[in-house]
Short mmCIF file of C-alpha atoms and ligand atoms in Angstrom, two decimals:
data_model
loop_
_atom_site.label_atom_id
_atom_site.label_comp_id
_atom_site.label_asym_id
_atom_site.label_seq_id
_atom_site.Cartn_x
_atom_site.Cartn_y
_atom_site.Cartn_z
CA UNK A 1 141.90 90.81 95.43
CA UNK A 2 143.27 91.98 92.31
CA UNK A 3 144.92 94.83 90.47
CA UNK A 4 144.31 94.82 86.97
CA UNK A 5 145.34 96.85 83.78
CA UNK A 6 142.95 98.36 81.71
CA UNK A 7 144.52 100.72 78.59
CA UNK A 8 145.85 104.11 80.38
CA UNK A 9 143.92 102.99 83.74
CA UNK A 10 144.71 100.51 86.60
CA UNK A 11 141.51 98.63 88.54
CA UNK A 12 141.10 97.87 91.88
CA UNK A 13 138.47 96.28 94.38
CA UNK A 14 137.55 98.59 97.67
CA UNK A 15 139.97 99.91 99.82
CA UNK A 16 138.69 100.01 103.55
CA UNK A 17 140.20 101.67 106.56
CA UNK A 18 138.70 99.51 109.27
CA UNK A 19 140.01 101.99 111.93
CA UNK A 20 138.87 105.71 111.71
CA UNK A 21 138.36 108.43 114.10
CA UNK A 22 136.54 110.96 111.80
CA UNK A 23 136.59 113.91 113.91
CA UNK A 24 140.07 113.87 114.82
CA UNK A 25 140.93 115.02 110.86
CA UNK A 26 140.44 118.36 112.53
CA UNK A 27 143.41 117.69 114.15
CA UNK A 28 146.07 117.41 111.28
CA UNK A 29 148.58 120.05 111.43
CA UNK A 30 147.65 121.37 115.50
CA UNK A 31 149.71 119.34 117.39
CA UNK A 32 152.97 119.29 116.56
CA UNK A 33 154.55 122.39 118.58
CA UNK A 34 156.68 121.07 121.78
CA UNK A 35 154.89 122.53 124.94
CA UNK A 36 156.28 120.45 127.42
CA UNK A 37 160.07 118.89 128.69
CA UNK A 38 158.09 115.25 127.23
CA UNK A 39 155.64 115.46 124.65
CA UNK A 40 153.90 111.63 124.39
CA UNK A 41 150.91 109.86 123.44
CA UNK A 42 149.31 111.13 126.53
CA UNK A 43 150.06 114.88 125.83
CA UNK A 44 148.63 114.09 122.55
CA UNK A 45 145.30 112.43 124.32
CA UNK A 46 144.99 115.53 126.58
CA UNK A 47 144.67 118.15 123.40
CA UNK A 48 142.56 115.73 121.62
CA UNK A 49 139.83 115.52 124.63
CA UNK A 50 139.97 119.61 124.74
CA UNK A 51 138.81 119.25 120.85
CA UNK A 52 136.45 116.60 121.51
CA UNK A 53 134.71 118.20 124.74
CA UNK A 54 133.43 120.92 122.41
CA UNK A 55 132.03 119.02 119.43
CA UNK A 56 128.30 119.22 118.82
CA UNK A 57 126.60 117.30 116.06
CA UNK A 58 126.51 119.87 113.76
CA UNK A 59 130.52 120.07 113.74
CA UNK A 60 130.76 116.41 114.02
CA UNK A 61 128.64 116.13 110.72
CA UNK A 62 130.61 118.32 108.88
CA UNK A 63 134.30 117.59 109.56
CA UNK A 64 133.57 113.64 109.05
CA UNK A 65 132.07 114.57 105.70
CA UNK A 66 135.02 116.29 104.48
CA UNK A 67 137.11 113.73 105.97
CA UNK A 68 135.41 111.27 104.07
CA UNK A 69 135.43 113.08 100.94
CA UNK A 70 139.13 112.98 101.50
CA UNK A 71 139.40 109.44 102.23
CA UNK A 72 137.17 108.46 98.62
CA UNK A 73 139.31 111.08 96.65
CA UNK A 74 142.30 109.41 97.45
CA UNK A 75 140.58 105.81 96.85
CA UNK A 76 139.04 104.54 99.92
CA UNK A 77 135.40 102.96 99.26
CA UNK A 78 134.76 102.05 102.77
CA UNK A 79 135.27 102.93 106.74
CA UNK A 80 135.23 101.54 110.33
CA UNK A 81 134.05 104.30 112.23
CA UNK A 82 135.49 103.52 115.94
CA UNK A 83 133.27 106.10 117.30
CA UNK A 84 133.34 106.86 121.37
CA UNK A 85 131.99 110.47 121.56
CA UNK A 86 128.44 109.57 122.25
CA UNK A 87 126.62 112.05 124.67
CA UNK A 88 127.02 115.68 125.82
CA UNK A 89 129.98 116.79 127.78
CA UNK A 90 128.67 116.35 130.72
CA UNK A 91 128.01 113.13 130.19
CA UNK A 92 124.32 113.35 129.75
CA UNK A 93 122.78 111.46 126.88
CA UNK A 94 121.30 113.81 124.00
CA UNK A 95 117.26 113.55 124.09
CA UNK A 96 117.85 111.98 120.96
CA UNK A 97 120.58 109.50 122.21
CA UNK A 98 122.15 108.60 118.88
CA UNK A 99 122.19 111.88 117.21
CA UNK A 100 126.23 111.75 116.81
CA UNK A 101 126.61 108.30 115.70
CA UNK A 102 123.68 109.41 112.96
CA UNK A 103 125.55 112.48 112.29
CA UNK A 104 128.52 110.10 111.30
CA UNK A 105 126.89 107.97 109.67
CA UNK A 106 125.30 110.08 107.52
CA UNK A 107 128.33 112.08 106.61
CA UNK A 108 129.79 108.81 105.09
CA UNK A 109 126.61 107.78 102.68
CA UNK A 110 126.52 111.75 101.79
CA UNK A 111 130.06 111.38 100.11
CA UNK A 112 128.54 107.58 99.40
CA UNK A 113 131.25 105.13 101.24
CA UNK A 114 130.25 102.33 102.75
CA UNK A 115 130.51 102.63 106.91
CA UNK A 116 130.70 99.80 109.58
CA UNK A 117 129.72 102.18 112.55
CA UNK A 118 131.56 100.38 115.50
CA UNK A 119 130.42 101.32 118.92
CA UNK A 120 132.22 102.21 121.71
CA UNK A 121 132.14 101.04 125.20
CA UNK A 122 134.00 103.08 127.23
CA UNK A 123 133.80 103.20 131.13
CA UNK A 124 137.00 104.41 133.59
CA UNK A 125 140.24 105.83 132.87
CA UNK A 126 141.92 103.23 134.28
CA UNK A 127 142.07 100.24 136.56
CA UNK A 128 139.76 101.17 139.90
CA UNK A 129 139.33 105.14 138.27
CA UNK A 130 136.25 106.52 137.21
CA UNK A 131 136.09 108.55 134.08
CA UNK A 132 137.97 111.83 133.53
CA UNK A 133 136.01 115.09 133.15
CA UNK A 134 137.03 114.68 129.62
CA UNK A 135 136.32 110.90 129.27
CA UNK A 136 132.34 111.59 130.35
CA UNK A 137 130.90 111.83 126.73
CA UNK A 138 132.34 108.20 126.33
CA UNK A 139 130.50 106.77 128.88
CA UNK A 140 127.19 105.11 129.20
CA UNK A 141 125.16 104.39 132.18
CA UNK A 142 125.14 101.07 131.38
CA UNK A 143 126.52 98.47 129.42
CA UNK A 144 123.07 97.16 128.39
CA UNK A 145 122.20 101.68 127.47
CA UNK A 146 125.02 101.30 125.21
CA UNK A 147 124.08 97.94 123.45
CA UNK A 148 120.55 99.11 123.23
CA UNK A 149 121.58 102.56 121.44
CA UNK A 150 123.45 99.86 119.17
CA UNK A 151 120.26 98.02 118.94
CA UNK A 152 118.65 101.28 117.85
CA UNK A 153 120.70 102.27 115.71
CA UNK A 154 121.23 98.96 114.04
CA UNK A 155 117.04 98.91 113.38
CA UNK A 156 117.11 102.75 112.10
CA UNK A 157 119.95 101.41 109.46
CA UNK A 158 118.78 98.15 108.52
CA UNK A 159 117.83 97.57 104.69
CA UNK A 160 120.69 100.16 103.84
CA UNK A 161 123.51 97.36 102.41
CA UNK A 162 126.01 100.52 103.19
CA UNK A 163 126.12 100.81 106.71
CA UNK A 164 126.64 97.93 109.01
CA UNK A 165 127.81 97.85 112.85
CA UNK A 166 130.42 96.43 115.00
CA UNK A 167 130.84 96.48 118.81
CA UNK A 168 133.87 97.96 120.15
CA UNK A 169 135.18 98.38 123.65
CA UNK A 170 137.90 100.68 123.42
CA UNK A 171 140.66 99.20 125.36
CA UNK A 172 141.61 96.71 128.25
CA UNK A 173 142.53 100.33 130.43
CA UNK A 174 138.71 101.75 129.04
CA UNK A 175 136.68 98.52 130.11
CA UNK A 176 136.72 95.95 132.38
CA UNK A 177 136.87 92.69 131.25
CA UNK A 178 133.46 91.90 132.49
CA UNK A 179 132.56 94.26 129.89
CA UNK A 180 134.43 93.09 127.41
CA UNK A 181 132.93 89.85 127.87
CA UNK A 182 129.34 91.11 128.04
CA UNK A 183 129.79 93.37 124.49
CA UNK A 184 131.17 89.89 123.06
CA UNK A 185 128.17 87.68 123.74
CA UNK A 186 126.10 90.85 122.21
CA UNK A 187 128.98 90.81 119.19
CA UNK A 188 128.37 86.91 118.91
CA UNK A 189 124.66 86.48 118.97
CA UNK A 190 124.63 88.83 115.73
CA UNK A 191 127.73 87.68 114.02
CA UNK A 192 129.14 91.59 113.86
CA UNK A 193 132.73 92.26 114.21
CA UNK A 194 134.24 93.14 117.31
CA UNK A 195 137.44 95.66 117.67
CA UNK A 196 139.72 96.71 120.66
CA UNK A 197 142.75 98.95 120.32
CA UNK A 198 145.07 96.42 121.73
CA UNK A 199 148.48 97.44 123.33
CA UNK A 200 149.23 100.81 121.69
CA UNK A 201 151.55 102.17 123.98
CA UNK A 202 153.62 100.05 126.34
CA UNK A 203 152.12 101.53 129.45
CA UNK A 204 148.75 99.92 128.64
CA UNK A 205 150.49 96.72 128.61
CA UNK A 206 151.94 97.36 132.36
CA UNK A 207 148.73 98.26 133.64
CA UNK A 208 146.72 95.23 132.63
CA UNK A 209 149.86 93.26 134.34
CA UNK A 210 148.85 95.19 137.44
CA UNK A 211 145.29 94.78 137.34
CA UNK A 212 144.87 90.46 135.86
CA UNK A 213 148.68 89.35 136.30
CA UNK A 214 148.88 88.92 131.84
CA UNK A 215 149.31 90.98 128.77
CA UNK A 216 146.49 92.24 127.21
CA UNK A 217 146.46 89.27 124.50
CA UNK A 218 147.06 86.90 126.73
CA UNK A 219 143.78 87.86 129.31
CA UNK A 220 141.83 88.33 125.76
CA UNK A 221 142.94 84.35 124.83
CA UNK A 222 142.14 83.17 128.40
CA UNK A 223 138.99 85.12 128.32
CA UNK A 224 137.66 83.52 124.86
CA UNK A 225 137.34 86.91 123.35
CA UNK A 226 139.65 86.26 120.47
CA UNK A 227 138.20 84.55 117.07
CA UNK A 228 138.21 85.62 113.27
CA UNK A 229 135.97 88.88 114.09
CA UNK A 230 138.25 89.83 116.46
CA UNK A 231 140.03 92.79 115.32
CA UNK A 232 142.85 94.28 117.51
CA UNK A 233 143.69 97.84 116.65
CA UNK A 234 147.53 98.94 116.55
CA UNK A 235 148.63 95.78 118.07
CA UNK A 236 152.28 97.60 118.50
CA UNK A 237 153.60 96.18 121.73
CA UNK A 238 152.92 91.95 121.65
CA UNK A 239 155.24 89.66 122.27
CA UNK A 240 156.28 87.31 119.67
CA UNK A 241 153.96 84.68 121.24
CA UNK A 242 151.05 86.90 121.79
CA UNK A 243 151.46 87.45 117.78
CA UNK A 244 151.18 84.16 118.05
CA UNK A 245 148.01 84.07 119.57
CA UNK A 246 146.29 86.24 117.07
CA UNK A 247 147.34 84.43 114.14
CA UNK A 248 146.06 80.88 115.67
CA UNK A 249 142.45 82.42 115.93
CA UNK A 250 142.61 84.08 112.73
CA UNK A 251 142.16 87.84 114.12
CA UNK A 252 142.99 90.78 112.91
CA UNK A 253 145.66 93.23 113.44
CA UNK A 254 144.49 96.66 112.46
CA UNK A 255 148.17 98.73 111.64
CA UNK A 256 147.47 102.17 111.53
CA UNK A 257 151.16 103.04 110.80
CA UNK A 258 150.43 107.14 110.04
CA UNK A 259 148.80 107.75 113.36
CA UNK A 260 151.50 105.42 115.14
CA UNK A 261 154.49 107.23 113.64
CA UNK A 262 152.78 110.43 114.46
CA UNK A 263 152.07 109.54 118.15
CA UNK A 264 154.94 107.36 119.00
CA UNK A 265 153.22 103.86 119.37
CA UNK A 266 156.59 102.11 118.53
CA UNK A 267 156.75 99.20 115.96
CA UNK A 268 154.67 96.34 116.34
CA UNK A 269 156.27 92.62 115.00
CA UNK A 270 154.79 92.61 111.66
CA UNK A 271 156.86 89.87 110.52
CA UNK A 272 156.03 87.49 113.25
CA UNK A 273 152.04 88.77 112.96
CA UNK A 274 151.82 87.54 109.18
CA UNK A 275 153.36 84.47 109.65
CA UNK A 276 151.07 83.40 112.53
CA UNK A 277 148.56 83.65 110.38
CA UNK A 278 147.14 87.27 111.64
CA UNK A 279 144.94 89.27 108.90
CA UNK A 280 146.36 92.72 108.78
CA UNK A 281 144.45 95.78 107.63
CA UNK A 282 145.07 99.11 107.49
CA UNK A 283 143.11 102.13 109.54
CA UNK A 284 143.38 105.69 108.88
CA UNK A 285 142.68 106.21 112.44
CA UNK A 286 143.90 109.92 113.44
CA UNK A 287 143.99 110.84 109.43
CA UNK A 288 147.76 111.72 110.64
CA UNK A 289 147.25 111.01 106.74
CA UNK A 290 144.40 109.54 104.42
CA UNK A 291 146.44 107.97 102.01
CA UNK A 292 145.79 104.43 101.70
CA UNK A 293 148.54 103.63 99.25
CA UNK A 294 151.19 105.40 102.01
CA UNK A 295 149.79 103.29 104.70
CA UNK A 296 149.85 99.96 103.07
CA UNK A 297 153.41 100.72 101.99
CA UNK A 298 153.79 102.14 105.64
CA UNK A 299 152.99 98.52 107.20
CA UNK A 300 156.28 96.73 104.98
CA UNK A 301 158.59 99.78 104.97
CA UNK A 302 158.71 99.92 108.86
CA UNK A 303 159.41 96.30 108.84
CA UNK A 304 162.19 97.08 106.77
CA UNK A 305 163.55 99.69 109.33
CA UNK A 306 162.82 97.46 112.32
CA UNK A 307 164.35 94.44 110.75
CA UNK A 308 167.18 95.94 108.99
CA UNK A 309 165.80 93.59 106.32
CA UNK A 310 164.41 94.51 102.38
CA UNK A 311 161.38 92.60 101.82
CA UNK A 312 160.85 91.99 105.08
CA UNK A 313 156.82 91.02 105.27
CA UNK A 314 154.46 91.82 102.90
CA UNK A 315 155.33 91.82 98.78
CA UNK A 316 152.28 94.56 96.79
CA UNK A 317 150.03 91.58 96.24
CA UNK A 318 149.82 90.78 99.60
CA UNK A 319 149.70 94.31 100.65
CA UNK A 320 146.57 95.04 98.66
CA UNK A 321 144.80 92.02 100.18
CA UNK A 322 145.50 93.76 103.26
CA UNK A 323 144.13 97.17 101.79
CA UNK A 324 141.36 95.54 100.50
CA UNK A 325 139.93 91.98 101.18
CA UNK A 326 141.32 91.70 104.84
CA UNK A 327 139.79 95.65 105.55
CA UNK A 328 136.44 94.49 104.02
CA UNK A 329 136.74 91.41 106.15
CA UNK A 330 137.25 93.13 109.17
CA UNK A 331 134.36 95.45 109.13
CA UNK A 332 131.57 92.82 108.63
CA UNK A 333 131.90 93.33 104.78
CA UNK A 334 133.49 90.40 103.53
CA UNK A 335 133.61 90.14 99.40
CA UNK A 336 131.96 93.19 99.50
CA UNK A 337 135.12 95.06 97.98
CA UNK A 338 134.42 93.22 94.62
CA UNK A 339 130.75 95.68 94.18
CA UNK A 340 133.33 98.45 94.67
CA UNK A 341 136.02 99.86 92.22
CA UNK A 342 139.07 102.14 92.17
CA UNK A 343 140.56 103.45 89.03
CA UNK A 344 144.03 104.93 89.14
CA UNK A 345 145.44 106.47 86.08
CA UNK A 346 148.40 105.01 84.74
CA UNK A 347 149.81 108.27 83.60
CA UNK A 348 150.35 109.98 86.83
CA UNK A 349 153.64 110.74 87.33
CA UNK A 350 153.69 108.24 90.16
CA UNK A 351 152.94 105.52 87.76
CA UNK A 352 154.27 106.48 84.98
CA UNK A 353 156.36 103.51 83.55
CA UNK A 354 154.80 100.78 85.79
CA UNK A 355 155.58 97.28 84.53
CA UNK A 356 152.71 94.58 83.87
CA UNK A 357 154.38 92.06 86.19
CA UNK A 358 154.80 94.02 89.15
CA UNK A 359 151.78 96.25 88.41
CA UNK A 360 150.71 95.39 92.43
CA UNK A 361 154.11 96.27 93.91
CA UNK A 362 153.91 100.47 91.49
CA UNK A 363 150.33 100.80 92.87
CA UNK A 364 150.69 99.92 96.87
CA UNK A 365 155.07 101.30 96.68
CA UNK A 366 154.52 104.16 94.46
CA UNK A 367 150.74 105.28 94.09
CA UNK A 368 150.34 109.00 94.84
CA UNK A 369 146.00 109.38 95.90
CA UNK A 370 146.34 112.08 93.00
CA UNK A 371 146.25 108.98 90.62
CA UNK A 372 142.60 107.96 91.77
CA UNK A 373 140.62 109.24 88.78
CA UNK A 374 137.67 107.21 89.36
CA UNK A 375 135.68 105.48 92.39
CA UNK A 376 132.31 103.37 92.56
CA UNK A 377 131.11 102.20 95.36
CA UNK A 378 127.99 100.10 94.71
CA UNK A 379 126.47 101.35 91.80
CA UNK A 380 127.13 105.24 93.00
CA UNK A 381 130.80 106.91 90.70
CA UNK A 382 131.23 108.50 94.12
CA UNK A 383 134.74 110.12 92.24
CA UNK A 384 134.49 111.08 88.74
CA UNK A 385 137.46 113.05 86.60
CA UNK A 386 139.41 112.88 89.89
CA UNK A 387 137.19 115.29 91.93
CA UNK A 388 133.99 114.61 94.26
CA UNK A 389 130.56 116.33 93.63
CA UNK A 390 129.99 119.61 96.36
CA UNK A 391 133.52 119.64 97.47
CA UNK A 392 133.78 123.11 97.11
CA UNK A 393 130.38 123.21 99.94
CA UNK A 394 131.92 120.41 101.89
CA UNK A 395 135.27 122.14 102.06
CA UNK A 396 133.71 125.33 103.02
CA UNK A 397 131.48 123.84 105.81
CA UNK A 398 134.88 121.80 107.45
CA UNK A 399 136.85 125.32 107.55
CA UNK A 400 133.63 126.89 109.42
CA UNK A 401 133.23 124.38 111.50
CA UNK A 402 137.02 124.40 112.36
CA UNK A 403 136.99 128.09 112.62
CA UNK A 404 133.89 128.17 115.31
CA UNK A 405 135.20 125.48 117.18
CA UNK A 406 139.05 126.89 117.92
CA UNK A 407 137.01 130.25 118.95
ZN1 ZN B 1 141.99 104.60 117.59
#
């Protein structure tokens, strides 16, 4: 981790978001008109499946390429792909059954970021129900179809030291423990990381009372599931001592602060995560925004507000470990951010007049992504002179795409 000067420019390491659903950029903007008495996460959910019912891979290729161009022009070098939209909408596997995890994947080394592809496991909407007509292109057969599409896709991709795998079974309502436990010997026998989105709305929490008698971090501790690959996504409604929990087994907590705001999650105990000892990242997740800068800054300012506190959690050194070494970390990518760099020109007006000996606290509390100038990831300047090479094309193709999919 470190953010160094250099003349008119500031270096840093790789950024990773190590929580990212690509498609759902096409969202940005669509859902913000009241409809209902109660709009809520779940309203939300219900006009994200209607988007995600009528994605084919062609679509799915070309909005997660422009949302990755986005994500490297405003600094990011690397992405955990959480990605659940596996078959057709019926349900029925594609004859070639990982064409939209390829489709992702490829977007990402087009625009030449790193990807940790993490696979989904997805099987009921809830305790005792079976998937939801818009839930089918989740869901697998099996567990062991889904881990050996992993397997597949793990052998098609090996030898490329930019993409790597995770396993991830969406949630505690998605899967049943069982599962969970099955996907983590899988996780464990190849040393990959393994993410959940953990507690994200406080109903969650109330039905995985109902169905095992404990919070979700609690049945995950009993269970054995949690360990320093563990990554739990949003994390927003523990209890002190389930923050507790994390931080003794050295997991992540993926804060995805944009996407929270913009969906109501709530605040989750920051304060009480980093001083258990919990590794906090960042994840662009809905790309509510891409902005790494805003949602490191996002993860300490909403302390602030929760706490009534200044300086509540996380000073700008710590904040771009979290943007940087912990998000590498979580992905399966550890020290891998130091082969990476971001250059940020020290003339932008939103660093203009940064000081040496707080250079970390202008970057992560005042960087605008319009001071990212440069980017290399690897040996690839993926960003050169502030701009991306076929932008223009990859621009052109996300508006078509868009355009053909809303008619
Ligand atoms: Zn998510």
């Amino acid at each position: 981790m470190s953010v160094r000067a250099n003349g008119r420019h500031i270096e840093l390491d790789g950024i990773a978001t190590a929580h990212s659903h690509a498609f759902q950029r096409a969202l940005r903007g669509r859902t913000h008109r009241k409809k209902r008495a109660s709009e809520t996460f779940w309203s939300w959910r219900e006009l994200m499946y209607a988007f995600a019912m009528r994605l084919d891979p062609e679509s799915m290729h070309a909005i997660a390429r422009f949302a990755f161009a986005e994500l490297a022009l405003s600094g990011v070098t690397a992405v955990g792909e959480f990605h659940y939209v596996h078959h057709e909408p019926s349900g029925r596997p594609y004859a070639d059954r990982t064409i939209l995890a390829e489709a992702v994947i490829r977007a990402a080394r087009e625009v030449g970021l790193r990807i940790t592809l993490l696979r989904v496991l997805y099987e009921r909407a809830g305790a005792g129900r079976p998937p939801e007509e818009g839930q089918r292109r989740f869901c697998d057969a099996s567990t062991d179809d889904a881990l050996a599409d992993l397997d597949a896709l793990r052998a098609k991709f090996r030898g490329d030291p930019h993409v790597a795998f995770g396993v991830a079974p969406h949630s505690l309502r998605a899967v049943r423990i069982e599962t969970v436990e099955r996907a983590l010997e899988y996780a464990r026998e190849s040393t990959l990381p393994f993410h959940m989105h953990v507690s994200e709305q406080a109903r969650e929490v109330e039905e995985c009372i109902a169905e095992y008698g404990m919070r979700p971090v609690e049945l995950l501790a009993e269970r054995g599931v949690l360990d320093d690959r563990f990554c739990a996504v949003h994390a927003t409604h523990l209890l002190a001592s389930e923050a507790s929990t994390l931080g003794a087994a050295r997991a992540f907590a993926c804060v995805c602060r944009s996407t929270e705001r913009d969906l109501g999650d709530g605040l989750p105990l920051t304060s009480d995560l980093v001083r258990s000892g919990a590794r906090l990242c960042i994840g662009t997740d809905s790309y509510a925004s891409s902005d790494p800068f805003e949602e490191g800054r996002a993860i300490e300012l909403d302390e602030r507000a929760r706490t009534e506190t200044r300086c509540a959690a996380l000073d700008g050194a710590a904040l771009v470990e979290v943007l940087s070494t912990h998000g590498y970390a979580a992905i399966g990518m550890a020290g891998r951010e130091v082969e990476d760099r971001v250059v940020l020109d020290r003339l932008d007006p939103s660093l203009a007049g940064a000081a040496d000996e707080t250079l970390a606290d202008a970057v992560v509390f005042g960087a605008s992504p319009r001071a990212v100038v440069e980017v290399r990831i690897g040996d690839r300047w993926v960003v050169e002179d502030g701009t991306i090479a076929g932008l223009e094309q990859t621009t052109r193709a996300f508006e078509d795409a868009l355009r053909s999919l809303s008619s």
